[in-house]
Amino acid sequence: MSEQTAPAHKLAVIGYGTQGVYHTRNLRALDDVAIDVVGIYDTDPRANEDAEADGLHVYASAEEVLADEAIDIVFICTPNDSHHDYAVSALRAGKHVLCEKPAMMNAAEMREVAAVAEETGKLFMVHQNRRWDPDFNVIKKIYDEQLIGAPTYLEQRIHGSRGIPGDWRQLPEHGGGMILDWGVHTVDRLLTMVDSPVVDVYGELSFALGHEVDDGFRAHLTFADGFRAMVDVSTTSFLPEAKFWMQSATGTVVIEDWEMNGRMVRRTGAEEDDATPVQAGVGLTKTMAPRILDYKALASTTPPVEVLPLPEVDVDVMDFYRNARDVVDGVAEPVITNESVIRCLTVLEAIVESSRTHEVIHPEQA
Ligand SMILES: NC(=O)c1ccc[n+]([C@@H]2O[C@H](COP(=O)([O-])OP(=O)(O)OC[C@H]3O[C@@H](n4cnc5c(N)ncnc54)[C@H](O)[C@@H]3O)[C@@H](O)[C@H]2O)c1
């Protein structure tokens, strides 16, 4: 274990539910971060009992947290509708603020908070943790390094079958629904990867479960550089489809599941002049003649095509906390910028607007 120094920063959590507890445990486990979680504020007495059992100070009010001069960082882990007001008052009280996603209920709120952070000179950073997911980082590496050639199209899916959890997530006034829950991850990752404006958006929200909020959505995005993507979030999919599928003119990659089953297939040389017709289903085809006869064994039977395992990536989501510490210490820039969060919320609003109007929306200029 590394040599311990006294914690340089003291953090209070607002909202000691699933994520408040998660961040507290992570920060306590990280030897190299030196952010000490000292207390919490939560409106639920049961959460306060949990916090006391975990050895944390329980504040009587959010105002009491913000008045505590020992606290220099606040982590907002409450339902989505309360993020804005807590963020503004914490920044104005001189605290650095970390905040759960979705940062805000809409892009306008996020612009306001970003401006207050700028004005006060304090950090406001959103926990966009799924930028560190291994599957996304494998896709990003294949995209960046053109390991299947120049990618033209990507499908990204998050599929579950348990509906929306029966808490605040089903209620519009708390910012429930999948656009704000998983849209902020899936679309955010796409915008992080593709360095080009989003010129066209077509969206369809799902209300299959009869809630007031969307239980999923499908969106088609076209970027100014011509790259296209489909994002599909479903809570009613009992047979999840591939999480990522990306193609170029010379290759395809698939990541099937959270366990990172998947493969790349790519052409290694010039295409054969003409394929031989083969029996496929009840007919003959040249165009759709299968190339790979044994995917599981990663075996190709029809050169010039090769099947490869997914490349390795080395990513650590704990770098979120390390970066936060470095930013408040003045030695790094935020790894998650407020501009990127505003951009993501703007594109999500375009998806909702498109679903309402059945029209293509143009959130950004080429
Ligand atoms: N980044 C991720 O992977 C991830 C995962 C889950 C949730 N989240 C986000 O974290 C936030 C919290 O989600 P959760 O799953 O922890 O919810 P949760 O319901 O488990 O916990 C929320 C806590 O906040 C408390 N609370 C509610 N309103 C409050 C208020 N006005 N002031 C103080 N406390 C209040 C509740 O009593 C509860 O203890 C949400 O914004 C959610 O979208 C992020």
Coordinates of N, CA, C and O in Angstrom, one line a residue, residues 3 5 12 73 83 96 107-108 116 139 151 168 170 187 191 197 204 209 222 237 246 260 281 295 310:
E3 N 2.3 5.1 0.7 CA 2.3 5.8 2.0 C 1.1 6.8 2.1 O 0.8 7.5 1.2
T5 N -1.1 9.9 3.2 CA -1.0 11.3 3.7 C -2.4 11.7 4.2 O -3.3 11.1 3.8
A12 N -19.0 15.9 1.0 CA -20.3 15.5 1.6 C -21.2 15.0 0.4 O -21.1 15.6 -0.7
I73 N -16.0 19.7 -1.3 CA -16.6 19.1 -2.4 C -17.9 18.5 -2.0 O -18.1 17.9 -1.0
H83 N -31.0 18.1 -9.1 CA -29.6 18.4 -9.4 C -29.3 19.9 -9.6 O -28.4 20.4 -9.1
H96 N -16.8 22.9 -4.7 CA -16.7 22.1 -6.0 C -17.8 21.1 -6.0 O -18.2 20.6 -4.9
A107 N -31.0 21.0 -21.4 CA -29.8 21.7 -21.7 C -29.7 23.1 -21.2 O -28.7 23.6 -20.8
A108 N -30.9 23.7 -21.1 CA -31.0 25.1 -20.5 C -30.5 25.1 -19.1 O -29.7 26.0 -18.7
V116 N -22.6 29.3 -13.9 CA -22.3 29.6 -12.5 C -20.9 29.0 -12.1 O -20.2 29.6 -11.3
I139 N -14.8 -0.4 -29.0 CA -15.3 0.2 -30.2 C -14.6 1.5 -30.6 O -14.3 1.7 -31.7
P151 N -14.8 3.4 -40.4 CA -16.2 3.0 -40.1 C -17.2 4.0 -40.7 O -17.0 5.2 -40.8
W168 N -38.8 6.8 -8.4 CA -38.9 8.1 -9.1 C -38.6 8.0 -10.6 O -39.0 8.9 -11.3
Q170 N -40.0 6.4 -12.8 CA -41.2 6.3 -13.6 C -42.0 7.6 -13.7 O -43.0 7.7 -14.4
V187 N -25.8 8.3 -26.0 CA -25.5 9.4 -26.9 C -24.3 10.1 -26.5 O -23.5 10.5 -27.4
L191 N -21.0 11.0 -29.0 CA -20.5 12.3 -29.2 C -19.0 12.4 -28.8 O -18.3 13.2 -29.4
P197 N -20.1 17.4 -36.1 CA -21.4 17.8 -35.6 C -22.5 16.8 -36.0 O -22.5 16.2 -37.0
E204 N -37.6 7.9 -32.0 CA -38.9 7.3 -31.7 C -38.8 6.8 -30.3 O -38.0 6.0 -29.9
L209 N -45.0 0.3 -22.0 CA -45.4 -0.1 -20.7 C -46.5 0.8 -20.1 O -47.0 0.6 -19.0
T222 N -27.1 11.3 -37.8 CA -26.1 11.5 -38.9 C -25.2 12.6 -38.6 O -25.6 13.7 -38.2
S237 N -37.0 -5.9 -23.8 CA -36.3 -6.8 -24.7 C -35.8 -8.0 -24.0 O -34.8 -7.9 -23.3
M246 N -20.6 -2.4 -35.6 CA -20.1 -1.3 -36.4 C -19.5 -1.8 -37.7 O -18.9 -2.9 -37.7
M260 N -18.4 -9.2 -23.0 CA -17.4 -8.8 -24.0 C -17.2 -10.0 -25.0 O -16.1 -10.1 -25.6
G281 N -30.7 -20.8 -47.5 CA -32.1 -20.9 -47.4 C -32.7 -21.8 -48.5 O -32.1 -22.8 -48.8
Y295 N -18.2 -18.9 -36.7 CA -17.8 -17.7 -36.0 C -17.2 -18.0 -34.6 O -16.3 -17.4 -34.2
L310 N -11.6 -9.4 -30.3 CA -11.6 -8.0 -30.0 C -10.3 -7.5 -29.4 O -9.6 -8.3 -28.7

